[in-house]
mmCIF file of C-alpha atoms in Angstrom:
data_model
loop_
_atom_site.group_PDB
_atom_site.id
_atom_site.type_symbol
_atom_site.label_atom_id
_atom_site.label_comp_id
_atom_site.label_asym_id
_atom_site.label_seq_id
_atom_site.Cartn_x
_atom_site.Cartn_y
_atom_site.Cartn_z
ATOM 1 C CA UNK A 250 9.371 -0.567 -21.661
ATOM 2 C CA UNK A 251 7.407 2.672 -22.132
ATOM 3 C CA UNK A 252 3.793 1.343 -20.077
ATOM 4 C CA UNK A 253 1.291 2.761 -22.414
ATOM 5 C CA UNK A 254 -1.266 5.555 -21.053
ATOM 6 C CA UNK A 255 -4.189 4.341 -22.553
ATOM 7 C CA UNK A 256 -3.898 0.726 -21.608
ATOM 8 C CA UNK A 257 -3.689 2.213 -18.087
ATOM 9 C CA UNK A 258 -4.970 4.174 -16.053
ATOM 10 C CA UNK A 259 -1.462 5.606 -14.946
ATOM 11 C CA UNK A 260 2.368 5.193 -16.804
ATOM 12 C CA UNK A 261 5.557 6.412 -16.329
ATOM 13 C CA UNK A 262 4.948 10.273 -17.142
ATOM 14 C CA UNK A 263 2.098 10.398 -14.962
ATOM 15 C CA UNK A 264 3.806 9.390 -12.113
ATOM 16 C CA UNK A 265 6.798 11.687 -12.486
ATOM 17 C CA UNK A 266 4.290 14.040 -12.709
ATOM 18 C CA UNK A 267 3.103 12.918 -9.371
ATOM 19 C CA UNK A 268 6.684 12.801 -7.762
ATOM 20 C CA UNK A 269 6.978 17.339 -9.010
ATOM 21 C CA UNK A 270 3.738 17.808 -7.855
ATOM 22 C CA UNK A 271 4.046 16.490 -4.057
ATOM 23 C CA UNK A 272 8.041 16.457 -3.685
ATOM 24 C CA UNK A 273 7.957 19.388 -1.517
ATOM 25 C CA UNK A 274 5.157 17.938 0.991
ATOM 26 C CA UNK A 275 6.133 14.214 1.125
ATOM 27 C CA UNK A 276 9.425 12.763 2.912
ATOM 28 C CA UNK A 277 12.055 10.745 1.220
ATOM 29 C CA UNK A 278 11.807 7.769 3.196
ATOM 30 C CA UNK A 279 15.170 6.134 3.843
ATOM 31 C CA UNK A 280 16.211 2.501 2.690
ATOM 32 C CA UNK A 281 17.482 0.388 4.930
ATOM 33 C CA UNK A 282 19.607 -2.751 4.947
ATOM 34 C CA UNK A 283 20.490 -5.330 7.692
ATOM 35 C CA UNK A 284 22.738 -8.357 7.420
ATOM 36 C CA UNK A 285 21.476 -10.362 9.994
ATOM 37 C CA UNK A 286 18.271 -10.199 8.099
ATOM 38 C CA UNK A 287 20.157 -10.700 4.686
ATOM 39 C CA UNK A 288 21.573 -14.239 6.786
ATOM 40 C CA UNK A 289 18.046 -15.555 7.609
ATOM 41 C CA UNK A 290 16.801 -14.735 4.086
ATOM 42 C CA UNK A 291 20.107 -16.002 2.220
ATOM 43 C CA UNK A 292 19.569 -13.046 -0.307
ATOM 44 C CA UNK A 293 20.404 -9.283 0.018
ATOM 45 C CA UNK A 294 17.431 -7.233 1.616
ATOM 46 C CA UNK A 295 16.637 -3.687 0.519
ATOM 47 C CA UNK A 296 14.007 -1.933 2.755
ATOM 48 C CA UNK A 297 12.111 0.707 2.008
ATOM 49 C CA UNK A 298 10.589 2.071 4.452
ATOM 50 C CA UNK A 299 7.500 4.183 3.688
ATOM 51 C CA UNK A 300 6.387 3.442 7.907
ATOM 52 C CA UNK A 301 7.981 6.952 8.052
ATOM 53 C CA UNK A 302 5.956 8.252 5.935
ATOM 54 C CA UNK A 303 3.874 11.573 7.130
ATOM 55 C CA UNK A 304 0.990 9.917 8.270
ATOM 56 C CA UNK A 305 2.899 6.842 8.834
ATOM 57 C CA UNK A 306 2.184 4.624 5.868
ATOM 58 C CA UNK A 307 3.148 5.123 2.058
ATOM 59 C CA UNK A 308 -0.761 6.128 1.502
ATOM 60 C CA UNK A 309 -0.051 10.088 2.015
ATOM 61 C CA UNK A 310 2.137 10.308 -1.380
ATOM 62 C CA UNK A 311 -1.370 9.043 -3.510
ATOM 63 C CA UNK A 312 -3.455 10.764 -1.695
ATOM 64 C CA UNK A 313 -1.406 14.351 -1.428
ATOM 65 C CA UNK A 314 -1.353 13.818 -5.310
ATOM 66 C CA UNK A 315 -5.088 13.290 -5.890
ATOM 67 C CA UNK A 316 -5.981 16.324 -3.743
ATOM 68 C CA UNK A 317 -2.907 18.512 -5.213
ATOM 69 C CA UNK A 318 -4.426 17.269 -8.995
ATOM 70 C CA UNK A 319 -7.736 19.171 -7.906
ATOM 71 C CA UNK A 320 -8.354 22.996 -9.000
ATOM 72 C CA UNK A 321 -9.370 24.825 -6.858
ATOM 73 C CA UNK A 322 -13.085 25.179 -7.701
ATOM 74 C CA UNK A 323 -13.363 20.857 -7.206
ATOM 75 C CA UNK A 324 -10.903 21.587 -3.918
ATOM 76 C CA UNK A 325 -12.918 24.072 -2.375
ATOM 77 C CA UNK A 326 -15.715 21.232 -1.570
ATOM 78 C CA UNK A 327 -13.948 19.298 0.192
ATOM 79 C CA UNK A 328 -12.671 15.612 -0.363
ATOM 80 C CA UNK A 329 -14.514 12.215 0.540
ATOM 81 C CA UNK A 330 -13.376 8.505 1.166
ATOM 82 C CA UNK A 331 -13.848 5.187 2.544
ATOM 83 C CA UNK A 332 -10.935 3.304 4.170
ATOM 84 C CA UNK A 333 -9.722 1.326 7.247
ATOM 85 C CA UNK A 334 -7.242 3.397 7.877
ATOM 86 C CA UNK A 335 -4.113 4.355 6.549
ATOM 87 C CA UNK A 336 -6.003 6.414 3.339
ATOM 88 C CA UNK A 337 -7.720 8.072 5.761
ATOM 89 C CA UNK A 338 -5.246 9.744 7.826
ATOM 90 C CA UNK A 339 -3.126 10.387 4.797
ATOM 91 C CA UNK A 340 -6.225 12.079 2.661
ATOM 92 C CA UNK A 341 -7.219 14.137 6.032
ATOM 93 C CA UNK A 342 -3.562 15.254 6.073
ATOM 94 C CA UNK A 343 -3.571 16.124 2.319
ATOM 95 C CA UNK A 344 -6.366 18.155 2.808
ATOM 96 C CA UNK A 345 -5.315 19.655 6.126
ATOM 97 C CA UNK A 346 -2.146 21.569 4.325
ATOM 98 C CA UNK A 347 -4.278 22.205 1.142
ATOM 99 C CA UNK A 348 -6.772 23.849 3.962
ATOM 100 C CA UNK A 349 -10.574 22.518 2.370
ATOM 101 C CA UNK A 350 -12.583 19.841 4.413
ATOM 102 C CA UNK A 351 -12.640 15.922 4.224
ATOM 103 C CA UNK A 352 -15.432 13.856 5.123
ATOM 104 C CA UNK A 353 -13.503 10.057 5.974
ATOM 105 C CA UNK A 354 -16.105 7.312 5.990
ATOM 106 C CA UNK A 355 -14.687 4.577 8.562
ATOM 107 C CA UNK A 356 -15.772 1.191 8.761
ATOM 108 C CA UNK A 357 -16.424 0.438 13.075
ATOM 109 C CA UNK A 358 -13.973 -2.357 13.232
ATOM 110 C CA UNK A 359 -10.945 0.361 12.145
ATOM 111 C CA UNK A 360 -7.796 0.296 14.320
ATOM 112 C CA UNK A 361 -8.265 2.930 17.080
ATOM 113 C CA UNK A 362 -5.007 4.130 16.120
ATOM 114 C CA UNK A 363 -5.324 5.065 12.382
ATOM 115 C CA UNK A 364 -9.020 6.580 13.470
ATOM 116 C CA UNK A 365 -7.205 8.678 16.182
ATOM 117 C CA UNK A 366 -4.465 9.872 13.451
ATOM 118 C CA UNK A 367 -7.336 10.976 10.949
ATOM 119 C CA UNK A 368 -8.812 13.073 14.132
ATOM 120 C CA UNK A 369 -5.492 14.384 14.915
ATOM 121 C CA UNK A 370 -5.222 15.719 11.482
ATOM 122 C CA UNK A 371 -8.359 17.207 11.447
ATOM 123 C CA UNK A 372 -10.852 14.472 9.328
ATOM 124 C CA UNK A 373 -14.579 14.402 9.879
ATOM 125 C CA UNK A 374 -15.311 10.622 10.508
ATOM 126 C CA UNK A 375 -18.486 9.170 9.560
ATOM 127 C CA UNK A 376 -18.936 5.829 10.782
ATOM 128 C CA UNK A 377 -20.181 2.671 8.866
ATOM 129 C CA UNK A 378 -20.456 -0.966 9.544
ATOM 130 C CA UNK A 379 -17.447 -3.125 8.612
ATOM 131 C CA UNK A 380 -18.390 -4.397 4.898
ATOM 132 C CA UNK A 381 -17.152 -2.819 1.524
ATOM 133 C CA UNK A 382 -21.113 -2.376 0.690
ATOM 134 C CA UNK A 383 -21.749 -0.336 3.525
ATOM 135 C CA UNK A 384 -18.764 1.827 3.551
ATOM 136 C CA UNK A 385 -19.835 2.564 -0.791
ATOM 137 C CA UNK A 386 -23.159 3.685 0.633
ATOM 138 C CA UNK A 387 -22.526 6.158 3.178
ATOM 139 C CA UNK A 388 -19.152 7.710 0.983
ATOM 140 C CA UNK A 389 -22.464 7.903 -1.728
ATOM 141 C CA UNK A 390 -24.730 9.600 0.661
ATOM 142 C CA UNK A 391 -21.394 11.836 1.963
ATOM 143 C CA UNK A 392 -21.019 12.778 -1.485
ATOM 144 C CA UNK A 393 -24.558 13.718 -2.537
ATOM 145 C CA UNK A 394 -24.688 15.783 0.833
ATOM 146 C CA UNK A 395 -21.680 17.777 0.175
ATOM 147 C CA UNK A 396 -20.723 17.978 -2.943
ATOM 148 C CA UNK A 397 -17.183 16.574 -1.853
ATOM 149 C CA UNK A 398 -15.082 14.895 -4.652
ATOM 150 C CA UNK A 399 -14.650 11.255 -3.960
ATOM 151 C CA UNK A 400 -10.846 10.093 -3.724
ATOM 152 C CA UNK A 401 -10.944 6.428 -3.588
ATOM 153 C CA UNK A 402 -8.583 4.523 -1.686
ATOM 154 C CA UNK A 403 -6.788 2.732 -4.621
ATOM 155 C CA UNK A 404 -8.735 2.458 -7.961
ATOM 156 C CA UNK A 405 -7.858 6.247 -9.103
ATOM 157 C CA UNK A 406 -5.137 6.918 -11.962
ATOM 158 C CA UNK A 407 -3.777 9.769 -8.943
ATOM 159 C CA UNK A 408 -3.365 7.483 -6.731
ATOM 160 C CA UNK A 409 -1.757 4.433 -8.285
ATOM 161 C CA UNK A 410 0.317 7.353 -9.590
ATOM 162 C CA UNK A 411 1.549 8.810 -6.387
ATOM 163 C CA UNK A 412 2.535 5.414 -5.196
ATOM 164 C CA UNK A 413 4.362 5.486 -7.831
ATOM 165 C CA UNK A 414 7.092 7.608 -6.880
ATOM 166 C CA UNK A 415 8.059 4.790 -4.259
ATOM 167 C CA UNK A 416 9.522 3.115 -6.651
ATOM 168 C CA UNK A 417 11.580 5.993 -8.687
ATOM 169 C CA UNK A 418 13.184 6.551 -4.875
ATOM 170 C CA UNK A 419 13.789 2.778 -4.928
ATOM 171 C CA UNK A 420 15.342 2.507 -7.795
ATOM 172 C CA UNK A 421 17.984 5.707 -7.426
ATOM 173 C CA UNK A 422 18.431 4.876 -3.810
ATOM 174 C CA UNK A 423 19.220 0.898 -4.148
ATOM 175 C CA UNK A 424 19.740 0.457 -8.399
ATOM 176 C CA UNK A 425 20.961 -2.843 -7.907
ATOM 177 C CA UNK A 426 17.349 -4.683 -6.796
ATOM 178 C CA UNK A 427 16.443 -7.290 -9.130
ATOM 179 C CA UNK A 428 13.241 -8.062 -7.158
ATOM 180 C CA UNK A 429 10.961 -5.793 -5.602
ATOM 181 C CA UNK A 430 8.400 -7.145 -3.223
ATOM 182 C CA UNK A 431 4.522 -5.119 -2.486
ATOM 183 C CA UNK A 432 2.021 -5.946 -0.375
ATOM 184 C CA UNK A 433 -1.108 -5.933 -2.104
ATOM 185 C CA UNK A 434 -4.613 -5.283 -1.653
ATOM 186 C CA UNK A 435 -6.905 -3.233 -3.537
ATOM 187 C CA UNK A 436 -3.621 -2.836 -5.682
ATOM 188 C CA UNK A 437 -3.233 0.901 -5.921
ATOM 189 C CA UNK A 438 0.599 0.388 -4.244
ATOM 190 C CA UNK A 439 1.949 -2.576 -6.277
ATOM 191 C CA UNK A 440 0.190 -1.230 -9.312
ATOM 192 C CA UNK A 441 2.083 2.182 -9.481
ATOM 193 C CA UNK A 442 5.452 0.627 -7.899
ATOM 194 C CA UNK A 443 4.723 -2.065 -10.504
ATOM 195 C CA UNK A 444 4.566 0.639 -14.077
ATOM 196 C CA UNK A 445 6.987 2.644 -12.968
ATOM 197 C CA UNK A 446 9.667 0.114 -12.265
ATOM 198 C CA UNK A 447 8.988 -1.916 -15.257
ATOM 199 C CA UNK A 448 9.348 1.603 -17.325
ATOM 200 C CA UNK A 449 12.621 1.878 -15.771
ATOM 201 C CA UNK A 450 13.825 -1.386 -15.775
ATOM 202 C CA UNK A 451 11.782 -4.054 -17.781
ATOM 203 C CA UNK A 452 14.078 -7.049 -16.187
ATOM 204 C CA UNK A 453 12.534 -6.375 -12.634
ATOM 205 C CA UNK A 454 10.383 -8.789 -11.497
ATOM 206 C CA UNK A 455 7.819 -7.211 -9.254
ATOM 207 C CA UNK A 456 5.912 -9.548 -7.029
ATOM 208 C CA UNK A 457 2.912 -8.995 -4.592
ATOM 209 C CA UNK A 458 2.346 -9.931 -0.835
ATOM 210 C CA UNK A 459 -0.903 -11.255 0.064
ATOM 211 C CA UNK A 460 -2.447 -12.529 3.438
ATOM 212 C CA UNK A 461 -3.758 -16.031 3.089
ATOM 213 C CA UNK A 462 -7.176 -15.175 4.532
ATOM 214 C CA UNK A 463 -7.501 -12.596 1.943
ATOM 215 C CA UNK A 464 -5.808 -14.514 -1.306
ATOM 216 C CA UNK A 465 -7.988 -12.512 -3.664
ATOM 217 C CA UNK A 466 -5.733 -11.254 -5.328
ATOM 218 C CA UNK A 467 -3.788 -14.757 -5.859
ATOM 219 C CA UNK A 468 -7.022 -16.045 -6.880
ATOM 220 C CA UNK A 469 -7.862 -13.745 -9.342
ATOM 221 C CA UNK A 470 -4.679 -14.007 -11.075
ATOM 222 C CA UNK A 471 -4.867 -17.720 -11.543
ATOM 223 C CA UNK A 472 -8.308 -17.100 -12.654
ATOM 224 C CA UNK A 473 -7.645 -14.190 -15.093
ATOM 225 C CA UNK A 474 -10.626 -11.944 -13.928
ATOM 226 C CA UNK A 475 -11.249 -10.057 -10.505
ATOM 227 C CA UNK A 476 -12.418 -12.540 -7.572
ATOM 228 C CA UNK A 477 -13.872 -10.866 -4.499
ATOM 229 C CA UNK A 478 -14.234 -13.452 -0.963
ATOM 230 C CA UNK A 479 -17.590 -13.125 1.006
ATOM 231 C CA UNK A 480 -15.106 -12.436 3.963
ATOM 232 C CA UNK A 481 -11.734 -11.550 4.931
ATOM 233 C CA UNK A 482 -9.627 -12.851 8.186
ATOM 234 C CA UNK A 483 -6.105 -12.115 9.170
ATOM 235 C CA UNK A 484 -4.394 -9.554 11.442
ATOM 236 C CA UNK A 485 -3.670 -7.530 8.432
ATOM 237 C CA UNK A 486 -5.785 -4.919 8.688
ATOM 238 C CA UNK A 487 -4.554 -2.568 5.638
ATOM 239 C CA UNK A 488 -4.637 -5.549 3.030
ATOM 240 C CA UNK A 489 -8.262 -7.021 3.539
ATOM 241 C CA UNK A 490 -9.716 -5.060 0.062
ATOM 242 C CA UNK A 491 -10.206 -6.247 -3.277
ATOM 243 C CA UNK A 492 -8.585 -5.283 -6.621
ATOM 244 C CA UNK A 493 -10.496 -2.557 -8.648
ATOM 245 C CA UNK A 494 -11.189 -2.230 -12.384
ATOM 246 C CA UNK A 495 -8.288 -0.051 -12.593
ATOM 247 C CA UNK A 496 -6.057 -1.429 -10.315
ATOM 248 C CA UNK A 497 -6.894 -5.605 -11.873
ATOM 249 C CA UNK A 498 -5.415 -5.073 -15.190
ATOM 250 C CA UNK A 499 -2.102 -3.948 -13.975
ATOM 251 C CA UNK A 500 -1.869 -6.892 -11.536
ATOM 252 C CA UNK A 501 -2.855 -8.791 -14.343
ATOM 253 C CA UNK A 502 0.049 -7.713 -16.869
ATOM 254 C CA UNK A 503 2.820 -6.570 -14.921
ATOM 255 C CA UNK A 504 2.769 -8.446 -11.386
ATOM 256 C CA UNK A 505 4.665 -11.938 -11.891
ATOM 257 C CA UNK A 506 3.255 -13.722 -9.175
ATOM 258 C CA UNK A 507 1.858 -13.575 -5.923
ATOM 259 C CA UNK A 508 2.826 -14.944 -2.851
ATOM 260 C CA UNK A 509 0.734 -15.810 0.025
ATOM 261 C CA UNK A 510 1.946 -15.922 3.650
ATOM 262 C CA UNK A 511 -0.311 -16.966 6.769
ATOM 263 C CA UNK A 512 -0.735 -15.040 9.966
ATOM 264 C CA UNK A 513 1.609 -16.741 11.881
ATOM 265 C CA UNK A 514 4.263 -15.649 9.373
ATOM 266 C CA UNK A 515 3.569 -12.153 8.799
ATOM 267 C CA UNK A 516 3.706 -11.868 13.101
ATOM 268 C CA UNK A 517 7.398 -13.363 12.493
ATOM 269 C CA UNK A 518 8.485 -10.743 9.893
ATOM 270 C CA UNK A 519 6.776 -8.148 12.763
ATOM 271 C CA UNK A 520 8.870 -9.496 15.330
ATOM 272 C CA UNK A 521 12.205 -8.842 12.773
ATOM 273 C CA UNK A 522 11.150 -5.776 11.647
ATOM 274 C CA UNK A 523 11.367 -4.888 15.563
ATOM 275 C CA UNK A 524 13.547 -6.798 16.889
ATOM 276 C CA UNK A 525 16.592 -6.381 14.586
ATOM 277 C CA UNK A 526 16.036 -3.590 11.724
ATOM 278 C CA UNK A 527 14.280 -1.658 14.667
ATOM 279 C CA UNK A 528 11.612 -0.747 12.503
ATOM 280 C CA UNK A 529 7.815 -0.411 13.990
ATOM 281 C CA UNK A 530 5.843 -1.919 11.547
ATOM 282 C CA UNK A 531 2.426 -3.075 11.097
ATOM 283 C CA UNK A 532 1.367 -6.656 10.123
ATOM 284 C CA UNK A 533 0.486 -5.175 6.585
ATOM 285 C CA UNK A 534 3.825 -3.079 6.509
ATOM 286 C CA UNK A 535 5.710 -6.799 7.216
ATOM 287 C CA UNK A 536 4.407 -9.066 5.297
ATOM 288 C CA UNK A 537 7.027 -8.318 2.016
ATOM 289 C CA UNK A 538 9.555 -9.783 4.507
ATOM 290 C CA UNK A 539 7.299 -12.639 5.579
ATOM 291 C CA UNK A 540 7.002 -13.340 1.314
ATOM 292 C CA UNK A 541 10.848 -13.536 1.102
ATOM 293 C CA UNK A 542 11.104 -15.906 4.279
ATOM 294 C CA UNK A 543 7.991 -18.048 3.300
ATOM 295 C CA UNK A 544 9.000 -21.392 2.323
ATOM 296 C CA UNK A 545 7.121 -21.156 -0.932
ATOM 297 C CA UNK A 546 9.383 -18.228 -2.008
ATOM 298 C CA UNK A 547 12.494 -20.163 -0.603
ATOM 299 C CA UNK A 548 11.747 -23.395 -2.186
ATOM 300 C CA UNK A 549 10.739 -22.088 -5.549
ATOM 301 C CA UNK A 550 14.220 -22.921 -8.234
ATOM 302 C CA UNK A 551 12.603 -19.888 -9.924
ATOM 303 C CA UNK A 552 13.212 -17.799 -7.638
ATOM 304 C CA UNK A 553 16.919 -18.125 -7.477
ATOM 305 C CA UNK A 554 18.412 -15.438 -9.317
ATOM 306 C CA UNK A 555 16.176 -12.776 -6.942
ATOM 307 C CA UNK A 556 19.213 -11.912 -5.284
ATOM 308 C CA UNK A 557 19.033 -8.281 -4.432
ATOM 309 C CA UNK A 558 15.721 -7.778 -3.350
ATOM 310 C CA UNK A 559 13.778 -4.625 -2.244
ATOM 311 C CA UNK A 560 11.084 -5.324 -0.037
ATOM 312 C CA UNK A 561 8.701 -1.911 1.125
ATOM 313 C CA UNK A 562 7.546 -1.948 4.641
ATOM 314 C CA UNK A 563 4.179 0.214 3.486
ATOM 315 C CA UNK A 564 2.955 1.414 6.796
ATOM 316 C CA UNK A 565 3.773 1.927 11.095
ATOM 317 C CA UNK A 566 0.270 2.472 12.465
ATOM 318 C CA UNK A 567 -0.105 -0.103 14.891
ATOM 319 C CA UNK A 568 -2.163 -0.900 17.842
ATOM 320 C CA UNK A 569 0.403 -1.632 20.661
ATOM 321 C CA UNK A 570 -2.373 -3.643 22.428
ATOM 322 C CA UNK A 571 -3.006 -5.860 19.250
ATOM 323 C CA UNK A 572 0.661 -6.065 18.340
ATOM 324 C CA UNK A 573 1.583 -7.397 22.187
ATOM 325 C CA UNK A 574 -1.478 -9.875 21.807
ATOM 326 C CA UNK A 575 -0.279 -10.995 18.532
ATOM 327 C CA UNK A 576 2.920 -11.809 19.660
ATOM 328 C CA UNK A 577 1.905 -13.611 23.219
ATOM 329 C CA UNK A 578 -0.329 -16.114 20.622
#
């Protein structure tokens, strides 16, 4: 299945573009299997694990493309964004070995730890207050003040390319999955894992991870257009967005369902991830193992011939505070 360009905002081509472009700044992240895991789950587990990552989440292989895509005329200004976190670090580390500026708008209520990394690699941090709205506005009034070219956080054709190249790793390292599992959000991950998968192998069924207090996603694919919540609530900080224009009709087409895990469950796959792959993980990065646990997955007769299933632990950055309060609950 050949994903067709102009349906899309990214296919197959684009994305191998992607992986020749950044191959010699982004890491090869291993894939790792465990069979005590592959016991609790009663299926064999693939992970990929994207937590080592430079920057420590999958988000520096979109955003090193977007910023590599620039010439140098659009570079020299600088880059902008808006994100919670993991973007951020990964688009201020982008830009860092490119060597132009980038101005990271960061919502107050952002994990100290994925603030500190975008400092550490050398991001100028504008604060805003914790909505979507407000974090639009001041990226709007970074841009007009700069001149910086705006990189969003998901709903760019770069992006959902670079994330991309997860899945043409995936698929040479571990070519037996049948299933692959994404945690999803705004959708720029599962919707480049998602194209290029299906372009490889059209039998894969590709299904999204989503936090119960932030089921847009699920909603909007049972209603067949974007839903957006008034508010968000669950420890996973990296999947609280909503899908984008760009990102929607992917999810749409090529995601076959989504599941949706509570907190409680996505703490458990935390506590896993650490306590027998050894993996640090952070709730968002754990929540593909939480899916394949979840009841509703285990229960479901259709779900019986996902056998071999690759599940990507997206991202590390953790607060050690939050993650030792999480687990005393």
């Amino acid at each position: 299945m050949e994903v067709n360009k102009e349906k899309y905002a990214a296919d197959l081509s684009s994305i191998r573009e992607a992986q020749a472009r950044i191959n010699s700044f982004i890491h090869r992240t291993p894939v790792m299997t465990s069979e005590s895991l592959d016991a609790i789950a009663g299926r064999k587990l693939f992970f990929k694990c994207e937590c080592f990552q430079k920057g420590g989440a999958f988000k520096f292989r979109g955003a090193c493309n977007a910023i590599y895509s620039l010439d140098d005329h659009q570079a020299a200004r600088g880059v902008v964004t808006h994100s919670s976190g993991n973007h951020a670090a990964a688009l201020a580390l982008a830009a860092k070995l490119r060597g132009i500026p980038a101005y990271i708008v960061i919502p107050k209520n952002a994990p100290q730890c994925k603030v500190q990394n975008v400092v550490r690699y050398g991001g100028q941090v504008i604060w805003s207050e914790a909505t979507i709205q407000s974090r639009e506005q001041t990226a709007t009034k970074v841009l007009q003040e700069t001149g910086a070219v705006l990189i969003h956080p998901y709903n760019d054709g770069r992006i959902m390319s670079g994330q991309g190249t997860i899945s043409l790793e995936f698929l040479e390292q571990a070519s037996q999955i049948d299933t692959i599992i994404v945690p999803i959000s705004g959708g720029g991950l599962i919707s480049g894992v998602a194209l290029a998968a299906k372009s490889i192998n059209p039998a894969i069924r590709v299904f999204a991870a989503e936090p119960k207090g932030a089921n847009d996603a699920a909603q909007s694919k049972a209603a067949g257009r974007i839903i957006t919540l008034p508010e968000t609530n669950t420890v996973a900080d990296g999947l609280r967005a909503f899908l984008g224009e760009l990102t929607w009709p992917i999810v749409r087409d090529l995601v076959d369902d989504i599941i949706t895990v509570d907190d409680v469950e996505i703490i458990e796959g935390m506590r896993l991830c650490y306590e027998i792959l050894k993996v640090a993980v952070e709730p968002s990065g754990a929540i593909g193992l939480a899916a394949v646990l979840s009841d509703s997955f285990r229960n479901n007769p259709a779900r019986k011939n996902c056998n071999q299933i690759g599940i990507i632990l997206s991202g590390g950055n953790v607060d050690l505070q939050v993650l030792w309060n999480s687990f005393r609950k």
